[in-house]
Tab-separated table of C-alpha atoms and ligand atoms in Angstrom:
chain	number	residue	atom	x	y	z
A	22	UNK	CA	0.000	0.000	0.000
A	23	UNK	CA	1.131	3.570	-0.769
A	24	UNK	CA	1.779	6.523	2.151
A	25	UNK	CA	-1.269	8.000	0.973
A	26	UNK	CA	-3.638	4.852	0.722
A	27	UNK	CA	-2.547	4.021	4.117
A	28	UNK	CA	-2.809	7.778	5.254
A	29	UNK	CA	-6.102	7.970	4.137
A	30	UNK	CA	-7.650	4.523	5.583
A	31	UNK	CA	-5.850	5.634	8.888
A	32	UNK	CA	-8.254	9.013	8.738
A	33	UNK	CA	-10.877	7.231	6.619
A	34	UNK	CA	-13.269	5.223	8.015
A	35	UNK	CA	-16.280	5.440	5.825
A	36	UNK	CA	-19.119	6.302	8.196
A	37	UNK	CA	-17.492	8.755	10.223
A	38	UNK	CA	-20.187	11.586	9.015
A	39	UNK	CA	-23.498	9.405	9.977
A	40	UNK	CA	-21.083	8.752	13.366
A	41	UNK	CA	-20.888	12.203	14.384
A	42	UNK	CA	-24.598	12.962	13.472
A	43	UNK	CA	-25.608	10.312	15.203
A	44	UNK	CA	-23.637	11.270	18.288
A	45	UNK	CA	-24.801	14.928	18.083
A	46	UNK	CA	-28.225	13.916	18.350
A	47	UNK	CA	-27.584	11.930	21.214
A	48	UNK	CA	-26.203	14.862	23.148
A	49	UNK	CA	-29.286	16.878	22.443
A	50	UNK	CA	-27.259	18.698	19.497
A	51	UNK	CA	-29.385	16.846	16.651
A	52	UNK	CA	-31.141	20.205	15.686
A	53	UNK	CA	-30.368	24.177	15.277
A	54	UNK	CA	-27.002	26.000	14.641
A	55	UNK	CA	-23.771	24.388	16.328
A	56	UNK	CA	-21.155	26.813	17.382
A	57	UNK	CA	-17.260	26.520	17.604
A	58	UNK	CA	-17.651	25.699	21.295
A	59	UNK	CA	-20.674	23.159	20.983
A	60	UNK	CA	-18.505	21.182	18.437
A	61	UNK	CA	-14.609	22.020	19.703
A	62	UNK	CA	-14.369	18.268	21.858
A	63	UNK	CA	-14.815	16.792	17.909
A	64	UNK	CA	-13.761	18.718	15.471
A	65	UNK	CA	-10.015	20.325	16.344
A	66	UNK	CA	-8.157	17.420	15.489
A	67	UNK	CA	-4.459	18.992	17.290
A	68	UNK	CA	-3.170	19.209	20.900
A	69	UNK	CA	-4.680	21.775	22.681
A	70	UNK	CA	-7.938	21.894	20.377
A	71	UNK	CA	-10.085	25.073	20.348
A	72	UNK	CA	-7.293	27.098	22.464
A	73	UNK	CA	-4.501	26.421	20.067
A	74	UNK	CA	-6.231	27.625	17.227
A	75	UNK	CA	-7.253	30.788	18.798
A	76	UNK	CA	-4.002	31.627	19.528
A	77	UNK	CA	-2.450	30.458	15.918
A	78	UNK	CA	-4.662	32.993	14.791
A	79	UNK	CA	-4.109	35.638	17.250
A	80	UNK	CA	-0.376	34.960	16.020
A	81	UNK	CA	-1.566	35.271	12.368
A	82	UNK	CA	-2.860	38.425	12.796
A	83	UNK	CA	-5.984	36.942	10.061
A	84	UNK	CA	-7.847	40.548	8.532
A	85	UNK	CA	-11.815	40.334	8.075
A	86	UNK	CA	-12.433	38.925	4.267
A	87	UNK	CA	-9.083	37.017	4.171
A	88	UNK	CA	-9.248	34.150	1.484
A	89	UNK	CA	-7.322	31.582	3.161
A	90	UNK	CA	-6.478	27.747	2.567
A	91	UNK	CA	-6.497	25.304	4.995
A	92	UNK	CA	-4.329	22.215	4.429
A	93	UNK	CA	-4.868	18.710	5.737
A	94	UNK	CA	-8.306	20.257	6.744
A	95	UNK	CA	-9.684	17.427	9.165
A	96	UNK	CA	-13.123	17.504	10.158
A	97	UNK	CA	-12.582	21.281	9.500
A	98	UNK	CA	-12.852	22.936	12.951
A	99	UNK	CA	-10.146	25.728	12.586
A	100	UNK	CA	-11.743	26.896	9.250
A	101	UNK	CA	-15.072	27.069	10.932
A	102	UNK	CA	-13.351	29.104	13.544
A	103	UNK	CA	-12.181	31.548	11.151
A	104	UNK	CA	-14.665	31.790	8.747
A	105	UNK	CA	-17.185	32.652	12.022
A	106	UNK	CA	-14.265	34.614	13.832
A	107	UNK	CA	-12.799	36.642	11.413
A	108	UNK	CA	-15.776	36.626	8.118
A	109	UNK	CA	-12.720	35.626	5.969
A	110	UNK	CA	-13.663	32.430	3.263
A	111	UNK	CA	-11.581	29.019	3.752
A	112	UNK	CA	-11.062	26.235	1.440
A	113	UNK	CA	-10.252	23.190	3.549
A	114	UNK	CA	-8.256	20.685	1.427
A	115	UNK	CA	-7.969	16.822	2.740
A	116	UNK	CA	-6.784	13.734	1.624
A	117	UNK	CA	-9.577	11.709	3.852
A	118	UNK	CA	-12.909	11.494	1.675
A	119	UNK	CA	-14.527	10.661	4.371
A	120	UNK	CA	-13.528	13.484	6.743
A	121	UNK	CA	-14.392	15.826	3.260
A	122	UNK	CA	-17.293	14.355	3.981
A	123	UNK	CA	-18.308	14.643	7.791
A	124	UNK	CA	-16.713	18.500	7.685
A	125	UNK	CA	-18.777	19.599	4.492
A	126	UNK	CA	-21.743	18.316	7.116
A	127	UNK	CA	-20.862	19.774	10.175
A	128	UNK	CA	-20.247	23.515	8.124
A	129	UNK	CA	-24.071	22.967	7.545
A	130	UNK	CA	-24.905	22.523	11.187
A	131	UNK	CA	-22.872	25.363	11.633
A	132	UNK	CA	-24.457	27.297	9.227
A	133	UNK	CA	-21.214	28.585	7.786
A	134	UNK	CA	-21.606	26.284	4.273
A	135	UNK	CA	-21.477	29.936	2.490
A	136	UNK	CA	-18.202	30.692	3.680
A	137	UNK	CA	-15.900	27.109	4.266
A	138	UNK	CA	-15.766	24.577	1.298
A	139	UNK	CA	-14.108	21.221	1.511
A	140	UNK	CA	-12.281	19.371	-1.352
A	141	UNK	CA	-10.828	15.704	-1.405
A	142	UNK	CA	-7.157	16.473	-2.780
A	143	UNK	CA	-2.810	15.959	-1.584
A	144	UNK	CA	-1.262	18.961	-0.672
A	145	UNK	CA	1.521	18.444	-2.628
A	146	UNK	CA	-0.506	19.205	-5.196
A	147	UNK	CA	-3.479	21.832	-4.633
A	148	UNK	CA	-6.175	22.053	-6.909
A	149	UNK	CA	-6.034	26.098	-6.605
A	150	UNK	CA	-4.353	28.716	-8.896
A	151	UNK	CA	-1.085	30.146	-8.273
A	152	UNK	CA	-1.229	33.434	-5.214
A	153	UNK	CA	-4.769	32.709	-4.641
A	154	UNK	CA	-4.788	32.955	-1.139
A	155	UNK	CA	-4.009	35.556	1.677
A	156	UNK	CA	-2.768	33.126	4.076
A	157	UNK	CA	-2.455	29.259	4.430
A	158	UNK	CA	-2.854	27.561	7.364
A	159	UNK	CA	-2.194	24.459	8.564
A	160	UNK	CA	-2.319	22.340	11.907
A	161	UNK	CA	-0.904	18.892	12.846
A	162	UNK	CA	-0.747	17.771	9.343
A	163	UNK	CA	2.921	17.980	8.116
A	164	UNK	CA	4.101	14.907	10.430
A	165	UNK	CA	2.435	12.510	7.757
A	166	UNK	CA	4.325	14.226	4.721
A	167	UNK	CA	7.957	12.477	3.932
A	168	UNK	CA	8.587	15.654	1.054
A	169	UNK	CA	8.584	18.542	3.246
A	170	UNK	CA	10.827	20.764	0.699
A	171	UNK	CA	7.719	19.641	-1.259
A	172	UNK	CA	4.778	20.506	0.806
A	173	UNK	CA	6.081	24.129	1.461
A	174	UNK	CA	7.228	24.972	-1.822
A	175	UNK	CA	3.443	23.868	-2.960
A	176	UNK	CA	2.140	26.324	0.290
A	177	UNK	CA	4.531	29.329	-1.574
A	178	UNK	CA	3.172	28.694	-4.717
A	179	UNK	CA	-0.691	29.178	-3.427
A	180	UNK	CA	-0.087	31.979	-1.281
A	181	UNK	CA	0.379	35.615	-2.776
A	182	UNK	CA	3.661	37.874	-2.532
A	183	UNK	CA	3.676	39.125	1.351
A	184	UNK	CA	0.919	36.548	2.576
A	185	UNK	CA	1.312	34.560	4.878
A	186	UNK	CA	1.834	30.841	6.429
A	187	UNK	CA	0.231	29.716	9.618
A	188	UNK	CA	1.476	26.753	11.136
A	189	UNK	CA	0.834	24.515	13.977
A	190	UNK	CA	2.470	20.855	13.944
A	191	UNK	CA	4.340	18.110	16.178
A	192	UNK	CA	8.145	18.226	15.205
A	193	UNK	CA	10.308	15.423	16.150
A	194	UNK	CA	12.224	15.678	20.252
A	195	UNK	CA	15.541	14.393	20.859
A	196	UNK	CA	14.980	11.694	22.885
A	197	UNK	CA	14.479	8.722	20.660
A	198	UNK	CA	11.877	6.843	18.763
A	199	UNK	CA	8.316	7.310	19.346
A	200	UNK	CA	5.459	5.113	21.265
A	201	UNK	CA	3.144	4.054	18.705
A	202	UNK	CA	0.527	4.130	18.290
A	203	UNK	CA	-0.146	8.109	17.787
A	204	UNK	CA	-2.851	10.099	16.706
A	205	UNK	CA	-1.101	10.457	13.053
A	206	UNK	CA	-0.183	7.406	12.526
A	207	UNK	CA	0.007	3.604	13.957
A	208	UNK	CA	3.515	3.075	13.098
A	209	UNK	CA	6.677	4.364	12.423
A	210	UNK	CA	5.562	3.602	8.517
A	211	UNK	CA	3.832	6.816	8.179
A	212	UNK	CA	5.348	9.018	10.569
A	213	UNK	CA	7.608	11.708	9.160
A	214	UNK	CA	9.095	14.044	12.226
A	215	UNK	CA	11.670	16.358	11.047
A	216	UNK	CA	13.843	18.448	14.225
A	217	UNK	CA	12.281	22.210	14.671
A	218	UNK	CA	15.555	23.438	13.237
A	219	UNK	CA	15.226	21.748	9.947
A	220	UNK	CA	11.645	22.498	9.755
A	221	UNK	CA	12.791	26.344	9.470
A	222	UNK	CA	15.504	25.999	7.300
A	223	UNK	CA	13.504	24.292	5.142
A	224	UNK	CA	10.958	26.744	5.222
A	225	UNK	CA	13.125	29.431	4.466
A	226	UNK	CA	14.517	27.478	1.149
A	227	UNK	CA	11.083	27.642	-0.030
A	228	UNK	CA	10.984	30.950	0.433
A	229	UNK	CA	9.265	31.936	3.293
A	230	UNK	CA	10.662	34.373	5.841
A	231	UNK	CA	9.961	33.690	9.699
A	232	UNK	CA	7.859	36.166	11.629
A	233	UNK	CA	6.980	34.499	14.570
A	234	UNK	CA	8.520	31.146	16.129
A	235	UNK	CA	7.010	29.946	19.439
A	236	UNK	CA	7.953	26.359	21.052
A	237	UNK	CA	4.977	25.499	22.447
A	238	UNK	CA	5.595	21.466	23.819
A	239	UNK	CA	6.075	22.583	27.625
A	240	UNK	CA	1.956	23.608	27.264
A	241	UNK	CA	0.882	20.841	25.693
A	242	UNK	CA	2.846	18.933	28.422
A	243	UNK	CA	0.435	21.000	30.726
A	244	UNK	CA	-2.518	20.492	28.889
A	245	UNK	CA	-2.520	16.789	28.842
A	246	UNK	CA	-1.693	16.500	32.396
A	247	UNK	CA	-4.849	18.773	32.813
A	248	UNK	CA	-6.901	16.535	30.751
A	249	UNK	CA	-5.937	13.600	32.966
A	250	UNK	CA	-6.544	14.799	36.037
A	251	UNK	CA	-9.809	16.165	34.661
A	252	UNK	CA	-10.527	12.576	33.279
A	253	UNK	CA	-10.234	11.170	36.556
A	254	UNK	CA	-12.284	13.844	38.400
A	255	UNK	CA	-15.124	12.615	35.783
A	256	UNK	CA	-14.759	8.688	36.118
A	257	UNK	CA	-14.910	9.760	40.383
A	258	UNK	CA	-18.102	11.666	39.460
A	259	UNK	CA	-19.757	9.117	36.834
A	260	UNK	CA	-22.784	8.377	38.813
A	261	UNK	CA	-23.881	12.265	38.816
A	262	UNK	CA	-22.669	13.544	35.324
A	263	UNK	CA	-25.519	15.574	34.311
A	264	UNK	CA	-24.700	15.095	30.616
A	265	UNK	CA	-22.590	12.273	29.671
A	266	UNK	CA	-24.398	11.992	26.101
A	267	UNK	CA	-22.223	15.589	25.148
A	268	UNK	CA	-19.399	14.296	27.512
A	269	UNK	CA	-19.105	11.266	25.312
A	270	UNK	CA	-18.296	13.931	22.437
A	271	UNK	CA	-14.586	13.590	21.148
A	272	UNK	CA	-12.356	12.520	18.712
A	273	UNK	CA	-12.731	8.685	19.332
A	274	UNK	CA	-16.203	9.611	16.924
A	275	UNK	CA	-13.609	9.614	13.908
A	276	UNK	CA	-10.815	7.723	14.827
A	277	UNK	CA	-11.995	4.585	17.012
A	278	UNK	CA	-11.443	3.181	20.424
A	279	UNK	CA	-8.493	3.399	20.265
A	280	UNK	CA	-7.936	6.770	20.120
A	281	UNK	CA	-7.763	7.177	23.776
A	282	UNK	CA	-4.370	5.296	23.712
A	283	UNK	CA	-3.000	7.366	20.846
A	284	UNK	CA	-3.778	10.512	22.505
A	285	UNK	CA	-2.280	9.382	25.754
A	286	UNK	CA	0.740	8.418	23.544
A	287	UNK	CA	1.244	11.794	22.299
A	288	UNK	CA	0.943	13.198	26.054
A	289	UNK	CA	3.767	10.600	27.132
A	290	UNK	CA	5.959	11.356	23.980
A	291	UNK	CA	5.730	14.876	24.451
A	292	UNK	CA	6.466	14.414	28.442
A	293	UNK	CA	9.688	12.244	27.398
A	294	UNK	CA	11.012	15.039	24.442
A	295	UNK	CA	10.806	12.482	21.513
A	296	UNK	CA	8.303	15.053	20.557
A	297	UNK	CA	7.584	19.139	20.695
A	298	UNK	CA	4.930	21.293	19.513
A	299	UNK	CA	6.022	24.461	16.794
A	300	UNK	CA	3.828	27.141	16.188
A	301	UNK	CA	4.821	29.814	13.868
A	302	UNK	CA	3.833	32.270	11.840
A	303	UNK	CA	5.840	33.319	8.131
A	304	UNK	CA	5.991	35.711	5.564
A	305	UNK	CA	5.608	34.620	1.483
A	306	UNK	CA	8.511	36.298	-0.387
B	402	SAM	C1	-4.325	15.088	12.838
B	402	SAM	S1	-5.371	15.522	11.519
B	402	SAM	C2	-5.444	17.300	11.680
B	402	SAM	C3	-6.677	17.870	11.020
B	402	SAM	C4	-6.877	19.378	11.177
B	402	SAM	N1	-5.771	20.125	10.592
B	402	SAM	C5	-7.037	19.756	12.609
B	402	SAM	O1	-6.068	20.229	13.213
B	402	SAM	O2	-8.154	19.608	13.153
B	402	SAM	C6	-4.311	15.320	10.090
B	402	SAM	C7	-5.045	15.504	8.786
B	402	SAM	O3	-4.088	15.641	7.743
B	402	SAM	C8	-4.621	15.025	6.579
B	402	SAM	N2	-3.498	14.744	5.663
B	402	SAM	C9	-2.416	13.964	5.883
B	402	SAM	N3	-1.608	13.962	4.809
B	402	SAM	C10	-2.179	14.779	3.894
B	402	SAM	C11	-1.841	15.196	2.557
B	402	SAM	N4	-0.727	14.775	1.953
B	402	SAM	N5	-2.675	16.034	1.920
B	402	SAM	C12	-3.823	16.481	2.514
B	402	SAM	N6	-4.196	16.100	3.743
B	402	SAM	C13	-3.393	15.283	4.437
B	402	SAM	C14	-5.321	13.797	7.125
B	402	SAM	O4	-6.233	13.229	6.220
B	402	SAM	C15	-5.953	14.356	8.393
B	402	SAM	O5	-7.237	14.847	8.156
């Protein structure tokens, strides 16, 4: 099987959309508009979820009517985000049919299917003219992409002269190999880490130049440890949760039951350094 076949059966699961409706409905979200918040625990596929992306862009500094792209799109909740946040239009590009599929949904629900669109396609080749967009954005997608000089030379070409690059993604630690499996991927097989350092020299080769370069790994350290201590707090407090239907929302919807263990993979990797978190903002020449 090629990288991408097995990328996209790892993300691909065909029922995920009837999943997630199903779900909603169960948590008393089955009718009327669904808002960032309401759908945040299932749709912001990335460490640190809802927060992370309203800080990436914070960091972006994204103006009102921005076209932007949004690569390796998910189940699309940071281009909901914007398109509410900042009235800007985003074309989400995935290589998961399937999550195409469940996002192009949920942008209904959220009443935003005006302003977010969805496509089936590789980003390392768009389906968009050159310098369309004001800004590209992506989050946690680059760790399944071997060709990085690829991926961002393919980002330069669809961004304008002085637009810019938002980026949010796992880069590898120095601390050896990984515990598998992780959200991304269940093996090594598919897992393509490259070091912060020649993330941003590679970056810069495609042209981009580097505005803003935060490490953010010691808060997602912090966050998981949050969301286990929260986790046991619930399982003490089973018998009286008021709404475990909406509790029961999250990102095991898409991904399986096993995406508990993946996710508590990517907390222990991160604790251990054989991981870290980059967020950065750059500059199209
Ligand atoms: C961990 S999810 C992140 C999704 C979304 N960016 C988010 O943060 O909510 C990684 C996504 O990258 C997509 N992906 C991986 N390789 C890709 C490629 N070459 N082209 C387009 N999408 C890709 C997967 O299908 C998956 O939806």
């Amino acid at each position: 099987m090629s990288d991408t076949a097995e990328i996209v059966q790892h993300y691909g699961d065909g029922d995920i959309r009837d999943r997630l409706e199903q779900a909603l409905a169960r948590a008393g979200l089955g009718e009327g508009r669904l808002s960032s918040s309401d759908l945040a625990p299932l749709d912001q596929f990335h460490t640190r979820g809802l927060a992370a992306t309203v800080e990436l862009a914070q960091a972006a500094a994204i103006e009102a009517g921005a076209e932007i792209v949004d690569v390796g799109s998910g189940l699309g909740g940071a281009s909901r985000y914007l398109a509410a946040t900042f009235d800007c239009r985003v074309h989400g590009i995935d290589l998961s049919p399937a999550f195409v599929a469940a996002a192009s949904y949920l942008a209904e629900r959220a009443g935003l299917a005006g302003k977010v669109t969805y496509q089936s396609a590789d980003a390392l080749a768009m389906p968009f003219a050159s310098g369309r967009f004001d800004l590209a954005w992506t989050q946690h997608v680059a760790m399944n992409i071997a060709d990085r000089a690829c991926l961002y030379g393919e980002v330069h070409r669809v961004v304008r002269p002085g637009g810019r690059f938002a980026i949010y993604d796992v880069v590898a630690g120095n601390a050896g190999p990984l515990h598998f499996p992780v959200p991304w991927s269940r093996g090594p097989e598919t897992s393509f880490l490259v070091a912060p350092d020649a993330m941003r020299r590679t970056l810069e080769q495609a042209g981009f130049k580097v505005i803003d370069w935060q490490d953010k790994s010691e808060t997602g350290v912090a966050w998981f440890a949050e969301q286990q201590k929260a986790r046991a707090a619930a399982q003490g407090n089973a018998a009286q949760a008021s709404n475990a239907a909406r509790a029961s929302l999250g990102l095991h919807l898409a991904m399986g039951p096993d995406f508990p263990l993946m996710a508590a993979n990517l907390g222990r990797n991160l604790g251990e350094r054989r991981v870290g978190l980059i967020q950065a903002v750059l500059e199209r020449s």
